[in-house]
Short mmCIF file of C-alpha atoms in Angstrom, two decimals:
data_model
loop_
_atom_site.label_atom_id
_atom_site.label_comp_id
_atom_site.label_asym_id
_atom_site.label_seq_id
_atom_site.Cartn_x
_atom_site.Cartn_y
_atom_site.Cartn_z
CA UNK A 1 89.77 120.97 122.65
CA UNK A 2 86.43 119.28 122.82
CA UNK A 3 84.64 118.96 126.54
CA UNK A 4 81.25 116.49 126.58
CA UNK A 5 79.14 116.21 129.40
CA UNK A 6 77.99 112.55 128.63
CA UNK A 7 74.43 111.64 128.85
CA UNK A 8 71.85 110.62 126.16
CA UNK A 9 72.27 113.20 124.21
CA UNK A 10 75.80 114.22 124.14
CA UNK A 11 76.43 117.97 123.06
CA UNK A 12 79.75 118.70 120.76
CA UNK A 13 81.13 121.44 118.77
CA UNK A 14 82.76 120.25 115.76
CA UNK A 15 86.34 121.84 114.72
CA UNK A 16 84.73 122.98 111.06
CA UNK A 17 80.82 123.34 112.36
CA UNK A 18 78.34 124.82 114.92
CA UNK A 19 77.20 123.08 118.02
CA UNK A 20 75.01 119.89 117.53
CA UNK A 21 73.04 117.54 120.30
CA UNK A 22 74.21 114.04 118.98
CA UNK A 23 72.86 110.53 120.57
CA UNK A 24 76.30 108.32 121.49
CA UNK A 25 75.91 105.14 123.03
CA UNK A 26 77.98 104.70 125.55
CA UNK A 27 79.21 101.69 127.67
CA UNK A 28 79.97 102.09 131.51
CA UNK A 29 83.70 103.89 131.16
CA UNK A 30 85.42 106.84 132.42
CA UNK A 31 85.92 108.55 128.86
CA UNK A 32 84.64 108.01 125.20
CA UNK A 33 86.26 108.24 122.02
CA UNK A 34 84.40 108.63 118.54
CA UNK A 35 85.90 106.97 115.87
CA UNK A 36 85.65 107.97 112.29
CA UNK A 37 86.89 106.88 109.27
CA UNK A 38 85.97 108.48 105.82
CA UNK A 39 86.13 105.93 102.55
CA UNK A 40 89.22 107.26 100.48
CA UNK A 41 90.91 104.07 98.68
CA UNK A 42 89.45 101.51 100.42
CA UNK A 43 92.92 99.57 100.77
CA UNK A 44 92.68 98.48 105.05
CA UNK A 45 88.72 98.68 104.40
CA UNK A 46 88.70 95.04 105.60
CA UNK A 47 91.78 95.28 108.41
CA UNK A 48 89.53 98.11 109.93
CA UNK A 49 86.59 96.41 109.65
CA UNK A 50 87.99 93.01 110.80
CA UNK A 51 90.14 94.59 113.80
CA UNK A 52 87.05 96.86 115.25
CA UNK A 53 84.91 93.40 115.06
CA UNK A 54 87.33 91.87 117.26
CA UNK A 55 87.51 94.60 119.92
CA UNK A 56 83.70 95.54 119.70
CA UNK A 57 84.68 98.67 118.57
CA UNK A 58 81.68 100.74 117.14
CA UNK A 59 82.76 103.95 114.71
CA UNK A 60 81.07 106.24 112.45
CA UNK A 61 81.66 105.86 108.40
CA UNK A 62 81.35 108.81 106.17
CA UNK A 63 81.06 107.54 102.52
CA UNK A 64 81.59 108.82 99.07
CA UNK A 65 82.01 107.03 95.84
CA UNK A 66 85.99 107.10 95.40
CA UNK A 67 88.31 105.21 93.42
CA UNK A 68 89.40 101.96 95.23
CA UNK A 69 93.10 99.98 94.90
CA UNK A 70 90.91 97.36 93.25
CA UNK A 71 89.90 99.76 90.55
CA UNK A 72 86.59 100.14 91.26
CA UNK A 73 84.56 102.85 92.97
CA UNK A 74 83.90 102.33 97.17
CA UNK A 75 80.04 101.94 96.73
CA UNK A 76 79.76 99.90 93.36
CA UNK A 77 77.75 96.64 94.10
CA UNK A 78 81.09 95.23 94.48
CA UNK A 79 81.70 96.14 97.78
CA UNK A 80 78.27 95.04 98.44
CA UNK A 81 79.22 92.77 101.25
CA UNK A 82 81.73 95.05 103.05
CA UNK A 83 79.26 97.68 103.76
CA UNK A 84 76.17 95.28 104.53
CA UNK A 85 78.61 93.54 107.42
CA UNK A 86 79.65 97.35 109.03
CA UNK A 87 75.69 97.67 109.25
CA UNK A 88 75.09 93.85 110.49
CA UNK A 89 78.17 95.06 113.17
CA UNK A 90 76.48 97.87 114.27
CA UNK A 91 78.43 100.78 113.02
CA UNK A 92 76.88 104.23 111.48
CA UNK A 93 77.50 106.07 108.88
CA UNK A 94 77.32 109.68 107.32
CA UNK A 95 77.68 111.41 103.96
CA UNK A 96 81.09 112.58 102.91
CA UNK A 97 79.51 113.94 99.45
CA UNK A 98 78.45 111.12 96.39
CA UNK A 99 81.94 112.36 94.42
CA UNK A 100 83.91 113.50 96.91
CA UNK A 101 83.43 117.19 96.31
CA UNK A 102 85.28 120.08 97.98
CA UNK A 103 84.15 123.63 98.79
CA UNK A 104 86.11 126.03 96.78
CA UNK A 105 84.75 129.29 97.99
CA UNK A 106 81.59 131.31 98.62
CA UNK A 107 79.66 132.56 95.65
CA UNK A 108 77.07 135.44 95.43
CA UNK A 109 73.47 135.29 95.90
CA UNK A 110 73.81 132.24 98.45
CA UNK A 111 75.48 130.17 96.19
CA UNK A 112 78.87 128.30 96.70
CA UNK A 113 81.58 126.99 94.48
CA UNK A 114 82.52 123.35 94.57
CA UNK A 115 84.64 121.14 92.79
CA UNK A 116 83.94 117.39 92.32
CA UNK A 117 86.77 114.64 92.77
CA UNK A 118 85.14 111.65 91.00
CA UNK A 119 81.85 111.16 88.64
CA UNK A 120 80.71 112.60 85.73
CA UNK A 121 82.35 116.32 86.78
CA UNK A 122 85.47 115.15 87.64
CA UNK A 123 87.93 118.14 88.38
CA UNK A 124 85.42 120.95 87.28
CA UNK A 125 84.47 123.54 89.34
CA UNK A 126 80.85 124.43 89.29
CA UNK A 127 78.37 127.00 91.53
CA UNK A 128 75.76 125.24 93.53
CA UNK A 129 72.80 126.53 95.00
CA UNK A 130 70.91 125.34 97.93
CA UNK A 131 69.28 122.89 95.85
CA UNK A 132 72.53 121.73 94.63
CA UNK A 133 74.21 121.54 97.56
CA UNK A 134 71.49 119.39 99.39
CA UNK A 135 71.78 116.97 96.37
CA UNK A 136 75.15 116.63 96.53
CA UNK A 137 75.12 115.96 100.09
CA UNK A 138 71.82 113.78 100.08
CA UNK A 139 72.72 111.69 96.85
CA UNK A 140 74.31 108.76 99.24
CA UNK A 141 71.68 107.73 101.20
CA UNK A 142 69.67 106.00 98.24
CA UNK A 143 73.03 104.49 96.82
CA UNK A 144 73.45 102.98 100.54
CA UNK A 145 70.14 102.07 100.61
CA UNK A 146 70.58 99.97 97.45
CA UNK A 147 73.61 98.27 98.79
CA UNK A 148 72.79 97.63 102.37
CA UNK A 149 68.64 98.16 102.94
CA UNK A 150 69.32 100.97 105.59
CA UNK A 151 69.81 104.41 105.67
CA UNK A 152 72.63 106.90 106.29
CA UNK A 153 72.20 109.30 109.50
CA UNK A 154 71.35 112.84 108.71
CA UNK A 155 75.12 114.13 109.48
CA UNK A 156 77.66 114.33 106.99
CA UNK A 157 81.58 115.43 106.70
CA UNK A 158 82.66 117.59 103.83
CA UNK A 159 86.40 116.33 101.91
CA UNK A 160 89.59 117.90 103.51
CA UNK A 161 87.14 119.29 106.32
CA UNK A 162 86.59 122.84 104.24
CA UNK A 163 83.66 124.65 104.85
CA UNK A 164 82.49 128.33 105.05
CA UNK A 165 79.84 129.46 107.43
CA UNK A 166 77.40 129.60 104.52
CA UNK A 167 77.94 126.00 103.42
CA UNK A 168 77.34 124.87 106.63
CA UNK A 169 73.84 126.88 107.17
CA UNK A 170 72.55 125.28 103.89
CA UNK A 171 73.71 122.00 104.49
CA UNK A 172 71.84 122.43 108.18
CA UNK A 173 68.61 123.87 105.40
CA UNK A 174 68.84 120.11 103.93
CA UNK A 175 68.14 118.39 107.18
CA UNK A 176 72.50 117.65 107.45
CA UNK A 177 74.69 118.37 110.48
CA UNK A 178 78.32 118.52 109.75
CA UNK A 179 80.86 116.16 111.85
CA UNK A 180 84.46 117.38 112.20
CA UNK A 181 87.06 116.26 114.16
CA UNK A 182 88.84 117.22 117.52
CA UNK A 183 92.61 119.03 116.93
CA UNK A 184 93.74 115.75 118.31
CA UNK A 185 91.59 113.71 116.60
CA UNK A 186 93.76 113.77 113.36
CA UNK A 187 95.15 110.57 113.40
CA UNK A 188 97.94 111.04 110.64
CA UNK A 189 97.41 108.54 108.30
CA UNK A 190 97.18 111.26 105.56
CA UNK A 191 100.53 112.15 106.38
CA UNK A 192 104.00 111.17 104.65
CA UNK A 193 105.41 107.80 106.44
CA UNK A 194 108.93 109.07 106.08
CA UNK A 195 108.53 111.83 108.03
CA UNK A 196 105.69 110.60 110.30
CA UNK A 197 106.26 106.59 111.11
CA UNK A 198 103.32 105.04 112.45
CA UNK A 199 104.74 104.75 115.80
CA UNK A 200 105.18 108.44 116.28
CA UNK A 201 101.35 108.65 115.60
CA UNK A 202 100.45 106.35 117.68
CA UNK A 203 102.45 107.74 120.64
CA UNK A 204 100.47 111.31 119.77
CA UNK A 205 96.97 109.94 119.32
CA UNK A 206 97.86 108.05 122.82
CA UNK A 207 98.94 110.92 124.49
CA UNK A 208 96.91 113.68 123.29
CA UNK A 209 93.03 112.19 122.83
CA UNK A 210 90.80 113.51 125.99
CA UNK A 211 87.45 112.23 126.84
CA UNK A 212 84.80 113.10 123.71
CA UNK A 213 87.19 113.59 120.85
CA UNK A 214 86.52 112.66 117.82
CA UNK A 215 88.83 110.96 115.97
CA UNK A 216 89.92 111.01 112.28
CA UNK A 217 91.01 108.30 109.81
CA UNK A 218 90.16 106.87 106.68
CA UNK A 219 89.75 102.92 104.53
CA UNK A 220 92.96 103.99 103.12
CA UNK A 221 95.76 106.53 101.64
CA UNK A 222 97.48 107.06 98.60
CA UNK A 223 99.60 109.33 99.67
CA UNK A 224 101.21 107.16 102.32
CA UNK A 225 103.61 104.08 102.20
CA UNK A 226 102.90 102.28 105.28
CA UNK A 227 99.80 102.13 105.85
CA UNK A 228 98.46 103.63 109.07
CA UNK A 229 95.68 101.54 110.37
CA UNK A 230 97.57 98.27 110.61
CA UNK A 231 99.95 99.75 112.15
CA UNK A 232 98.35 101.91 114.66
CA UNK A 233 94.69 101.22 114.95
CA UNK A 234 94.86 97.55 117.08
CA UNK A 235 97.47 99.35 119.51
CA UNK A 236 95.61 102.40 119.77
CA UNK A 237 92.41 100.64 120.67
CA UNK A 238 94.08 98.52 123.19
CA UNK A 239 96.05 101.82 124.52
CA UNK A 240 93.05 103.64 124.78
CA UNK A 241 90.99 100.41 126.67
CA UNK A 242 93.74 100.56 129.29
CA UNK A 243 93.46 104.37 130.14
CA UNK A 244 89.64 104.00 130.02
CA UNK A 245 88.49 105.04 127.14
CA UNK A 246 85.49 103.20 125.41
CA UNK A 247 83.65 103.96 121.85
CA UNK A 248 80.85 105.79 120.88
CA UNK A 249 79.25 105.98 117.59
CA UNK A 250 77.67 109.39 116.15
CA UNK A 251 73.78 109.87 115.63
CA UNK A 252 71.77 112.62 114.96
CA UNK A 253 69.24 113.94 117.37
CA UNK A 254 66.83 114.92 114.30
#
């Protein structure tokens, strides 16, 4: 479980990384929550945007190019707009790798295998070396450049959350400090609906978030049936409010 000492600079260790001085800011409250919300297939992208408007919710976005429900990829000039109104709202945002690529395992000689989800090495496994890895971790800043005229902060998320020690130290090499999430921070929405209904997440995340957690969700699921965020994000914002919780987005110190 995750303890902060909130000031300016607000220390954390994250559940897959070492321990990094982040920037939060925080309103006058008793406790502080980070949100975060990684791109999968974009399908509550707008719900989540909309809803954390109305609350004055800030969050932190980590972005990779994924297929969308619409058929498109998450930062095509088609979603434009979406991404320049998160920035015009205040939010921040993170790499989560261009094409969504997981660690595999270490290699030899300070090299790492990694396997690509989307782009031109779809579902291949490859080695990368430091070089490699900085580029795939670096590569979507200039896209999010393009599409919004700011910049991405120097802190990233890798897919699924896998890492080795070694991955992290050369991601840290490329300027990059990896954001996990707290153990209750995993908000569910990955999770089958059958067997996990939206209000039994709610009830957990409600219960079982303390004071500088960071919490994990993403634009949308495949995997699940009812979608989670418009079922639990509102009443979890609203439940958290009331036990004094407020939000916090996540900045480098660097």
């Amino acid at each position: 479980m995750f303890r902060f000492f909130f000031r300016s600079i607000i220390t954390f260790s994250c559940l897959f990384g070492g321990v990094y001085a982040v920037q939060a800011k925080v309103a006058t409250c008793d406790k502080t929550i980070f949100l975060t919300f990684d791109t999968g297939n974009m399908s509550v992208a707008q719900y989540i945007a909309d809803t954390l408007r109305k609350h004055q919710v800030v969050a932190t976005f980590f972005l990779a190019n994924e297929k969308t429900f619409r058929g498109d990829m998450a930062l095509d000039d088609s979603w434009k707009p979406f991404w320049q109104s998160l920035v015009a709202d205040g939010h921040a945002f993170g790499s989560h790798t261009l094409h969504h690529t997981y660690f595999q395992k270490d290699g030899k000689n300070n090299e790492v295998f990694l396997k690509a989800q989307f782009g031109p090495s779809a579902g291949k496994a490859f080695i990368a070396d430091q070089f490699e890895v900085c580029r795939q971790i670096k590569s979507v800043d200039p896209v999010f450049s393009h599409l919004t005229g700011s910049h991405i902060e120097p802190i990233w998320r890798a897919p699924g959350g896998k890492t080795s020690s070694r991955l992290l130290k050369m991601a840290n090499a490329c300027g990059y400090q990896h954001i996990g999430w707290s153990d209750a921070g995993f908000l569910g929405d990955e999770l089958s609906s059958t067997q996990y209904s939206n209000e039994s997440l709610l009830k957990k995340a409600l219960e079982q978030l303390r004071n500088g957690d960071i919490a994990m969700a993403h634009l949308g699921i495949w995997s699940r049936k009812d979608p989670w965020a418009t079922g639990v994000l509102e009443p979890l914002i609203e439940g958290l409010k009331s036990k004094g919780f407020c939000f916090a987005k996540i900045r480098s110190n660097s």
